[in-house]
Coordinates of N, CA and C and ligand atoms in Angstrom, one line a residue:
M195 N 158.3 144.2 104.5 CA 159.0 144.5 103.2 C 160.4 143.9 103.2
N196 N 160.8 143.4 102.1 CA 162.1 142.8 102.0 C 163.1 143.7 101.3
D197 N 163.9 144.4 102.1 CA 164.8 145.3 101.5 C 166.3 144.9 101.7
L198 N 166.5 143.5 101.7 CA 167.9 143.1 101.6 C 168.4 143.4 100.2
T199 N 169.7 143.7 100.1 CA 170.3 144.1 98.9 C 171.2 143.0 98.4
H200 N 170.6 142.1 97.6 CA 171.4 140.9 97.1 C 172.3 141.2 95.9
C201 N 173.4 140.7 95.9 CA 174.4 140.9 94.7 C 175.1 139.7 94.3
G202 N 174.7 138.5 94.9 CA 175.4 137.2 94.5 C 176.8 137.1 95.0
T203 N 177.5 136.0 94.7 CA 178.8 135.7 95.3 C 179.8 136.6 94.6
I204 N 180.2 137.7 95.2 CA 181.2 138.5 94.5 C 182.5 138.3 95.3
E205 N 183.6 138.7 94.6 CA 184.9 138.4 95.2 C 185.2 139.4 96.3
I206 N 185.8 138.8 97.3 CA 186.2 139.6 98.5 C 187.7 139.2 98.8
A207 N 188.5 140.2 99.0 CA 189.9 139.9 99.4 C 190.2 140.3 100.8
T208 N 190.9 139.4 101.6 CA 191.3 139.7 102.9 C 192.9 139.8 102.9
E209 N 193.5 139.9 104.0 CA 194.9 140.0 104.1 C 195.6 138.8 103.4
R210 N 195.2 137.6 103.7 CA 195.9 136.4 103.2 C 195.0 135.6 102.2
L211 N 193.8 136.0 102.0 CA 192.9 135.1 101.3 C 192.1 135.9 100.2
Y212 N 191.7 135.1 99.2 CA 190.6 135.6 98.2 C 189.4 134.7 98.5
L213 N 188.2 135.3 98.6 CA 187.0 134.6 98.7 C 186.3 134.8 97.4
K214 N 186.1 133.7 96.6 CA 185.5 133.9 95.3 C 184.7 132.7 94.8
R215 N 184.1 132.8 93.7 CA 183.3 131.7 93.1 C 184.2 130.5 92.8
I216 N 183.6 129.3 93.1 CA 184.4 128.1 92.8 C 184.2 127.8 91.3
E217 N 185.3 127.3 90.6 CA 185.2 127.0 89.2 C 185.6 125.5 89.0
K218 N 185.2 125.0 87.9 CA 185.5 123.6 87.5 C 187.0 123.2 87.7
C219 N 187.8 124.1 87.3 CA 189.3 123.9 87.4 C 189.8 123.7 88.8
D220 N 188.9 124.0 89.8 CA 189.3 123.8 91.2 C 189.1 122.4 91.7
A221 N 188.4 121.5 90.9 CA 188.0 120.2 91.4 C 189.1 119.4 92.0
T222 N 190.2 119.3 91.4 CA 191.3 118.5 91.9 C 191.8 119.0 93.2
S223 N 192.0 120.3 93.3 CA 192.5 120.9 94.6 C 191.5 120.7 95.7
M224 N 190.2 120.9 95.4 CA 189.1 120.7 96.4 C 189.1 119.3 96.9
H225 N 189.2 118.3 95.9 CA 189.2 116.9 96.3 C 190.4 116.6 97.3
S226 N 191.6 117.0 96.9 CA 192.7 116.7 97.7 C 192.8 117.5 99.0
N227 N 192.4 118.7 99.0 CA 192.5 119.6 100.2 C 191.4 119.4 101.2
F228 N 190.2 119.1 100.8 CA 189.2 118.9 101.9 C 188.0 118.1 101.5
A229 N 187.6 118.1 100.2 CA 186.3 117.5 99.9 C 186.2 115.9 100.0
S230 N 187.4 115.3 100.0 CA 187.4 113.8 100.2 C 187.8 113.4 101.6
D231 N 187.8 114.4 102.5 CA 188.4 114.1 103.9 C 187.2 114.0 104.9
D232 N 187.1 112.8 105.5 CA 186.0 112.7 106.5 C 186.2 113.6 107.7
R233 N 187.5 113.9 108.0 CA 187.7 114.8 109.2 C 187.1 116.2 108.9
V234 N 186.9 116.6 107.7 CA 186.2 117.8 107.3 C 184.7 117.6 107.2
S235 N 184.4 116.6 106.4 CA 182.9 116.4 106.1 C 182.1 116.0 107.3
Q236 N 182.7 115.4 108.3 CA 182.0 114.8 109.4 C 181.0 115.9 110.0
Y237 N 181.4 117.1 110.0 CA 180.5 118.1 110.6 C 179.8 119.0 109.5
M238 N 179.8 118.6 108.2 CA 179.2 119.3 107.2 C 177.9 118.6 106.7
S239 N 177.1 119.3 105.9 CA 175.9 118.7 105.4 C 176.1 117.8 104.2
W240 N 177.4 117.6 103.7 CA 177.7 116.8 102.6 C 178.6 115.6 103.1
E241 N 178.5 114.5 102.3 CA 179.4 113.4 102.6 C 180.7 113.5 101.7
S242 N 181.8 113.0 102.2 CA 183.1 113.1 101.5 C 182.9 112.6 100.0
F243 N 183.6 113.3 99.1 CA 183.5 112.9 97.7 C 184.6 112.0 97.3
K244 N 184.2 110.8 96.7 CA 185.2 109.8 96.5 C 186.2 110.2 95.3
T245 N 185.7 110.8 94.3 CA 186.5 111.0 93.1 C 186.4 112.5 92.7
V246 N 187.4 112.9 91.9 CA 187.5 114.3 91.4 C 186.2 114.5 90.5
E247 N 185.8 113.5 89.8 CA 184.6 113.7 89.0 C 183.3 114.0 89.8
D248 N 183.3 113.4 91.0 CA 182.1 113.7 91.9 C 182.2 115.1 92.3
V249 N 183.4 115.6 92.6 CA 183.5 117.0 93.0 C 183.1 117.9 91.8
E250 N 183.5 117.5 90.6 CA 183.1 118.3 89.4 C 181.6 118.5 89.3
K251 N 180.9 117.4 89.6 CA 179.4 117.4 89.5 C 178.9 118.4 90.5
W252 N 179.5 118.4 91.7 CA 179.1 119.3 92.8 C 179.3 120.7 92.3
I253 N 180.4 121.0 91.7 CA 180.8 122.3 91.2 C 179.8 122.7 90.2
D254 N 179.4 121.8 89.3 CA 178.4 122.1 88.3 C 177.1 122.6 88.9
E255 N 176.7 121.9 90.0 CA 175.4 122.3 90.7 C 175.6 123.8 91.2
W256 N 176.8 124.1 91.6 CA 177.0 125.5 92.1 C 177.0 126.5 91.0
Q257 N 177.4 126.1 89.8 CA 177.4 127.1 88.7 C 175.9 127.5 88.5
E258 N 175.0 126.6 88.7 CA 173.5 126.9 88.5 C 173.1 127.9 89.7
E259 N 173.5 127.5 90.9 CA 173.2 128.4 92.1 C 173.8 129.8 91.9
Y260 N 174.9 129.9 91.3 CA 175.6 131.2 91.2 C 174.8 132.2 90.3
K261 N 173.8 131.6 89.5 CA 173.0 132.4 88.6 C 172.0 133.3 89.5
K262 N 171.8 132.8 90.7 CA 170.8 133.6 91.6 C 171.6 134.6 92.4
D263 N 171.0 135.8 92.5 CA 171.8 136.8 93.2 C 171.6 136.8 94.7
D264 N 170.8 135.8 95.2 CA 170.7 135.7 96.7 C 171.4 134.4 97.2
T265 N 172.3 133.9 96.4 CA 173.1 132.8 96.8 C 174.5 133.2 97.0
Y266 N 175.1 132.7 98.2 CA 176.4 133.1 98.5 C 177.2 131.9 98.9
Y267 N 178.2 131.5 98.1 CA 179.0 130.4 98.4 C 180.4 130.6 97.8
W268 N 181.3 130.9 98.8 CA 182.6 131.3 98.4 C 183.6 130.1 98.5
G269 N 184.5 130.0 97.6 CA 185.7 129.2 97.9 C 186.7 130.1 98.6
I270 N 187.4 129.5 99.5 CA 188.5 130.2 100.3 C 189.8 129.8 99.6
Y271 N 190.5 130.9 99.0 CA 191.7 130.6 98.2 C 192.9 131.3 98.9
L272 N 194.0 130.6 99.0 CA 195.2 131.2 99.6 C 195.8 132.2 98.6
K273 N 196.3 133.3 99.2 CA 197.1 134.2 98.4 C 198.6 133.8 98.5
P274 N 199.5 133.9 97.6 CA 199.2 134.3 96.3 C 198.9 133.1 95.3
S275 N 198.9 131.9 95.9 CA 198.9 130.7 95.0 C 197.6 130.5 94.3
N276 N 196.5 131.0 94.9 CA 195.2 130.8 94.4 C 194.7 129.4 94.6
E277 N 195.3 128.7 95.5 CA 194.9 127.3 95.9 C 193.6 127.3 96.7
I278 N 192.6 126.5 96.4 CA 191.4 126.5 97.2 C 191.6 125.6 98.4
I279 N 191.3 126.2 99.6 CA 191.5 125.4 100.8 C 190.3 125.2 101.6
G280 N 189.1 125.8 101.2 CA 187.9 125.6 102.0 C 186.8 126.4 101.4
T281 N 185.7 126.5 102.1 CA 184.5 127.1 101.6 C 183.7 127.9 102.7
V282 N 183.0 128.9 102.4 CA 182.0 129.6 103.3 C 180.7 129.7 102.6
Y283 N 179.6 129.3 103.2 CA 178.3 129.6 102.7 C 177.6 130.7 103.6
L284 N 176.7 131.5 102.9 CA 175.9 132.4 103.6 C 174.5 132.3 103.0
L285 N 173.5 131.8 103.9 CA 172.2 131.6 103.4 C 171.2 132.5 104.1
T286 N 170.2 132.9 103.3 CA 169.1 133.7 104.0 C 168.2 132.8 104.7
E287 N 168.1 132.9 106.0 CA 167.2 132.0 106.8 C 165.8 132.6 106.8
D288 N 165.8 134.0 106.9 CA 164.5 134.7 107.1 C 164.6 136.1 106.5
S289 N 164.0 136.3 105.3 CA 164.2 137.6 104.6 C 163.4 138.7 105.3
I290 N 162.3 138.4 106.0 CA 161.6 139.4 106.7 C 162.4 139.9 107.9
A291 N 162.8 138.9 108.7 CA 163.6 139.3 109.9 C 165.1 139.6 109.6
K292 N 165.4 139.4 108.3 CA 166.8 139.7 107.8 C 167.8 138.9 108.6
V293 N 167.6 137.6 108.6 CA 168.5 136.7 109.3 C 169.3 135.9 108.2
G294 N 170.6 135.9 108.3 CA 171.5 135.0 107.5 C 172.2 134.0 108.3
S295 N 172.5 132.9 107.7 CA 173.2 131.8 108.5 C 174.5 131.4 107.7
L296 N 175.5 131.1 108.5 CA 176.9 130.9 108.0 C 177.2 129.4 108.2
S297 N 178.0 128.9 107.3 CA 178.6 127.6 107.5 C 180.0 127.6 106.8
Y298 N 181.0 126.9 107.3 CA 182.3 127.0 106.7 C 183.1 125.7 106.9
C299 N 184.1 125.5 106.1 CA 185.0 124.4 106.4 C 186.4 124.7 105.7
I300 N 187.4 124.0 106.2 CA 188.7 124.3 105.7 C 189.5 123.0 105.7
G301 N 190.4 122.8 104.8 CA 191.2 121.6 104.7 C 192.0 121.3 106.0
Y302 N 192.1 120.0 106.3 CA 192.8 119.6 107.6 C 194.2 120.2 107.7
N303 N 195.0 120.2 106.6 CA 196.4 120.7 106.6 C 196.5 122.2 106.9
Y304 N 195.3 122.9 106.9 CA 195.3 124.3 107.0 C 194.7 124.8 108.3
W305 N 194.3 123.8 109.2 CA 193.6 124.1 110.4 C 194.6 124.9 111.3
G306 N 194.1 125.7 112.2 CA 194.9 126.3 113.3 C 195.7 127.5 112.8
N307 N 195.5 128.0 111.6 CA 196.2 129.2 111.1 C 195.4 130.5 111.1
G308 N 194.2 130.4 111.6 CA 193.3 131.6 111.7 C 192.7 131.9 110.3
Y309 N 192.8 131.0 109.3 CA 192.2 131.3 108.0 C 190.7 131.4 108.1
T310 N 190.1 130.5 108.8 CA 188.6 130.5 108.9 C 188.1 131.8 109.5
C311 N 188.7 132.1 110.7 CA 188.3 133.4 111.3 C 188.5 134.6 110.4
E312 N 189.6 134.6 109.6 CA 189.8 135.7 108.7 C 188.7 135.8 107.6
A313 N 188.3 134.6 107.1 CA 187.3 134.5 106.1 C 185.9 134.9 106.7
V314 N 185.6 134.4 107.8 CA 184.3 134.6 108.4 C 184.1 136.0 108.8
K315 N 185.1 136.6 109.3 CA 185.0 138.1 109.7 C 184.7 138.9 108.4
A316 N 185.3 138.6 107.3 CA 185.0 139.4 106.1 C 183.6 139.1 105.6
I317 N 183.1 137.9 105.8 CA 181.8 137.6 105.3 C 180.7 138.2 106.2
I318 N 181.0 138.3 107.5 CA 180.0 139.0 108.4 C 180.0 140.5 108.1
N319 N 181.1 141.0 107.8 CA 181.1 142.5 107.4 C 180.3 142.6 106.1
F320 N 180.5 141.7 105.1 CA 179.8 141.8 103.9 C 178.2 141.6 104.1
A321 N 177.9 140.7 105.0 CA 176.5 140.4 105.3 C 175.8 141.6 105.9
F322 N 176.4 142.4 106.7 CA 175.8 143.6 107.3 C 175.9 144.8 106.4
T323 N 177.1 145.0 105.8 CA 177.3 146.2 105.0 C 176.7 146.1 103.6
N324 N 176.9 145.0 102.9 CA 176.4 144.9 101.5 C 175.0 144.4 101.4
I325 N 174.6 143.3 102.2 CA 173.3 142.7 102.0 C 172.3 143.4 103.0
G326 N 172.7 143.7 104.2 CA 171.8 144.4 105.1 C 171.1 143.5 106.1
Y327 N 171.7 142.3 106.4 CA 171.1 141.4 107.4 C 171.1 142.2 108.7
N328 N 170.1 141.8 109.6 CA 170.1 142.3 110.9 C 170.8 141.4 111.9
R329 N 170.8 140.1 111.5 CA 171.4 139.1 112.4 C 172.0 138.0 111.5
V330 N 173.2 137.6 111.9 CA 173.9 136.5 111.3 C 174.1 135.4 112.3
E331 N 173.7 134.2 112.0 CA 173.8 133.1 113.0 C 174.6 131.9 112.4
A332 N 175.0 131.1 113.3 CA 175.7 129.8 113.0 C 175.5 128.8 114.1
Y333 N 175.7 127.6 113.8 CA 175.6 126.6 114.9 C 176.7 125.6 114.7
H334 N 177.1 124.9 115.8 CA 178.0 123.8 115.7 C 177.5 122.6 116.6
A335 N 177.9 121.4 116.2 CA 177.6 120.3 117.0 C 178.4 120.4 118.3
K336 N 177.9 120.0 119.4 CA 178.5 120.2 120.7 C 180.0 119.7 120.7
S337 N 180.2 118.6 120.1 CA 181.6 118.1 120.1 C 182.6 118.9 119.2
N338 N 182.1 119.8 118.4 CA 182.9 120.5 117.5 C 183.5 121.8 118.1
T339 N 184.5 121.6 119.0 CA 185.0 122.7 119.8 C 185.8 123.7 118.9
Q340 N 186.4 123.2 117.8 CA 187.1 124.1 116.9 C 186.2 125.1 116.3
S341 N 185.0 124.7 115.9 CA 184.0 125.6 115.3 C 183.5 126.6 116.3
A342 N 183.4 126.1 117.6 CA 182.9 127.0 118.6 C 184.0 128.2 118.8
R343 N 185.2 127.8 118.7 CA 186.3 128.9 118.8 C 186.2 129.9 117.7
V344 N 185.9 129.4 116.5 CA 185.7 130.3 115.4 C 184.6 131.3 115.7
M345 N 183.5 130.8 116.1 CA 182.3 131.7 116.4 C 182.7 132.7 117.5
Q346 N 183.3 132.2 118.5 CA 183.7 133.1 119.6 C 184.7 134.2 119.1
K347 N 185.7 133.7 118.4 CA 186.8 134.7 118.0 C 186.3 135.7 116.9
V348 N 185.2 135.4 116.2 CA 184.8 136.5 115.3 C 183.7 137.4 115.9
G349 N 183.5 137.2 117.2 CA 182.6 138.1 117.9 C 181.2 137.7 118.0
M350 N 180.9 136.4 117.7 CA 179.5 136.0 117.8 C 179.2 135.6 119.3
K351 N 177.9 135.8 119.7 CA 177.6 135.5 121.1 C 176.7 134.2 121.1
L352 N 176.9 133.6 122.3 CA 176.1 132.3 122.5 C 174.6 132.6 122.6
D353 N 173.8 131.9 121.8 CA 172.3 132.1 122.0 C 171.8 131.0 122.8
G354 N 172.2 129.7 122.6 CA 171.6 128.6 123.3 C 171.8 127.3 122.6
T355 N 171.1 126.3 123.2 CA 171.3 124.9 122.7 C 170.0 124.3 122.2
L356 N 170.0 123.7 121.1 CA 168.9 122.9 120.6 C 169.3 121.5 120.8
R357 N 168.5 120.8 121.6 CA 168.8 119.4 122.0 C 168.7 118.4 120.8
Q358 N 169.8 117.7 120.6 CA 169.8 116.6 119.6 C 169.3 117.1 118.2
R359 N 169.8 118.3 117.9 CA 169.3 119.0 116.6 C 170.1 118.5 115.4
C360 N 171.2 117.8 115.6 CA 172.0 117.3 114.4 C 172.5 115.9 114.7
K361 N 172.8 115.3 113.6 CA 173.4 113.9 113.7 C 174.8 113.9 113.1
T362 N 175.7 113.5 113.9 CA 177.1 113.4 113.5 C 177.6 112.0 113.6
F363 N 178.9 111.8 113.4 CA 179.5 110.5 113.7 C 179.3 110.0 115.1
N364 N 179.0 110.9 116.0 CA 178.7 110.6 117.4 C 177.3 110.2 117.6
G365 N 176.4 110.2 116.6 CA 175.0 110.0 116.7 C 174.3 111.3 116.9
F366 N 173.1 111.3 117.5 CA 172.4 112.6 117.7 C 173.2 113.5 118.7
E367 N 173.3 114.7 118.3 CA 174.1 115.7 119.1 C 173.3 117.0 119.3
D368 N 173.6 117.6 120.5 CA 173.0 118.9 120.7 C 173.7 119.9 119.7
C369 N 173.0 120.9 119.3 CA 173.6 122.0 118.5 C 173.6 123.3 119.3
I370 N 174.8 123.9 119.2 CA 175.0 125.2 120.0 C 174.9 126.3 119.0
Y371 N 174.0 127.2 119.3 CA 173.7 128.4 118.3 C 174.4 129.6 118.8
Y372 N 175.1 130.3 117.9 CA 175.7 131.6 118.1 C 175.1 132.6 117.1
S373 N 175.2 133.9 117.5 CA 174.8 134.9 116.5 C 175.6 136.2 116.7
I374 N 175.5 137.1 115.7 CA 176.0 138.5 115.8 C 175.0 139.4 115.2
L375 N 174.8 140.5 115.8 CA 173.7 141.5 115.4 C 174.4 142.7 114.7
N376 N 173.6 143.3 113.8 CA 174.1 144.5 113.1 C 174.2 145.6 114.1
E377 N 173.2 145.6 115.1 CA 173.2 146.6 116.1 C 174.5 146.6 116.9
G378 N 175.3 147.6 116.9 CA 176.5 147.6 117.7 C 177.7 147.0 117.0
Y379 N 177.5 146.5 115.8 CA 178.6 145.8 115.1 C 179.7 146.8 114.7
Ligands
LIG941 C1 186.1 124.4 112.3 C2 187.2 124.8 111.3 C3 186.5 125.4 110.1 C4 188.2 125.7 112.0 O1 189.1 126.2 111.0 P1 190.5 126.8 111.3 O2 190.9 127.5 110.1 O3 191.4 125.8 111.9 O4 190.1 127.9 112.4 P2 191.1 129.1 112.9 O5 192.5 128.7 112.6 O6 190.5 130.3 112.3 O7 190.9 129.1 114.4 C5 189.8 128.8 115.2 C6 190.2 128.3 116.5 O8 190.3 126.9 116.5 C7 191.5 126.4 117.0 N1 191.9 125.2 116.3 C8 192.1 125.0 115.0 N2 192.4 123.7 114.8 C9 192.3 123.1 116.0 C10 192.4 121.7 116.4 N3 192.8 120.7 115.6 N4 192.2 121.4 117.7 C11 191.8 122.4 118.6 N5 191.6 123.7 118.2 C12 191.9 124.0 117.0 C13 192.5 127.6 116.7 O9 193.7 127.5 117.4 C14 191.6 128.7 117.0 O10 191.4 128.9 118.4 P3 192.6 129.6 119.4 O11 193.2 130.7 118.6 O12 191.8 130.0 120.5 O13 193.5 128.5 119.7 C15 187.9 123.5 110.8 O14 188.4 122.8 111.9 C16 187.1 122.6 109.9 O15 187.0 122.8 108.7 N6 186.4 121.6 110.5 C17 185.6 120.6 109.8 C18 184.3 121.3 109.2 C19 183.6 122.0 110.3 O16 183.5 121.6 111.4 N7 182.9 123.1 109.9 C20 182.1 123.9 110.8 C21 180.7 123.3 110.9 S1 179.8 124.1 112.3

């Protein structure tokens, strides 16, 4: 039985951030803050966007996805300026086993301020409390030690390594999997 409670990408506020749906008017900030930057895209599933128009098309695709209530894709916005500095995705990997997976990125100029940890903690809470996942997982390429720190700092535990499971600028790389369980959360 699938008894996950989906509600779509709803707004969540943290101490320093708003997590909310991305809109067309964010395209210029997205482009300049992270979407055109290889230092950010190198570990993501998308390639850097050359123009603001390319980012607008990407946002259009997300407007369609936002119509589904089991799709979760937040822009990370700084308070109080409302400037978009990154994104967090939450996808259902397995609705029977109630497994969700996380992916995130943030603009280079904003690294090292704890913003990603703040956003991811709020999303994990949402994933357990609102949707009802039993397990939330994430993985990083072995060379991506910053992402490993995020996973560790939000309370995720190391599950193991899948050999050469991703391809990055380094070529084939091992993927390191982490997870957090509802049990004991
Ligand atoms: C991974 C990423 C999201 C981390 O974002 P962030 O906002 O800097 O993370 P936080 O500030 O919340 O901190 C996470 C940890 O990383 C550390 N960190 C941040 N930038 C760092 C850097 N350039 N070098 C080393 N460590 C760094 C932080 O200091 C912190 O650890 P610490 O407190 O033990 O020192 C960001 O680097 C990024 O967007 N990278 C490109 C996309 C990506 O890799 N996404 C994840 C795919 S798995």
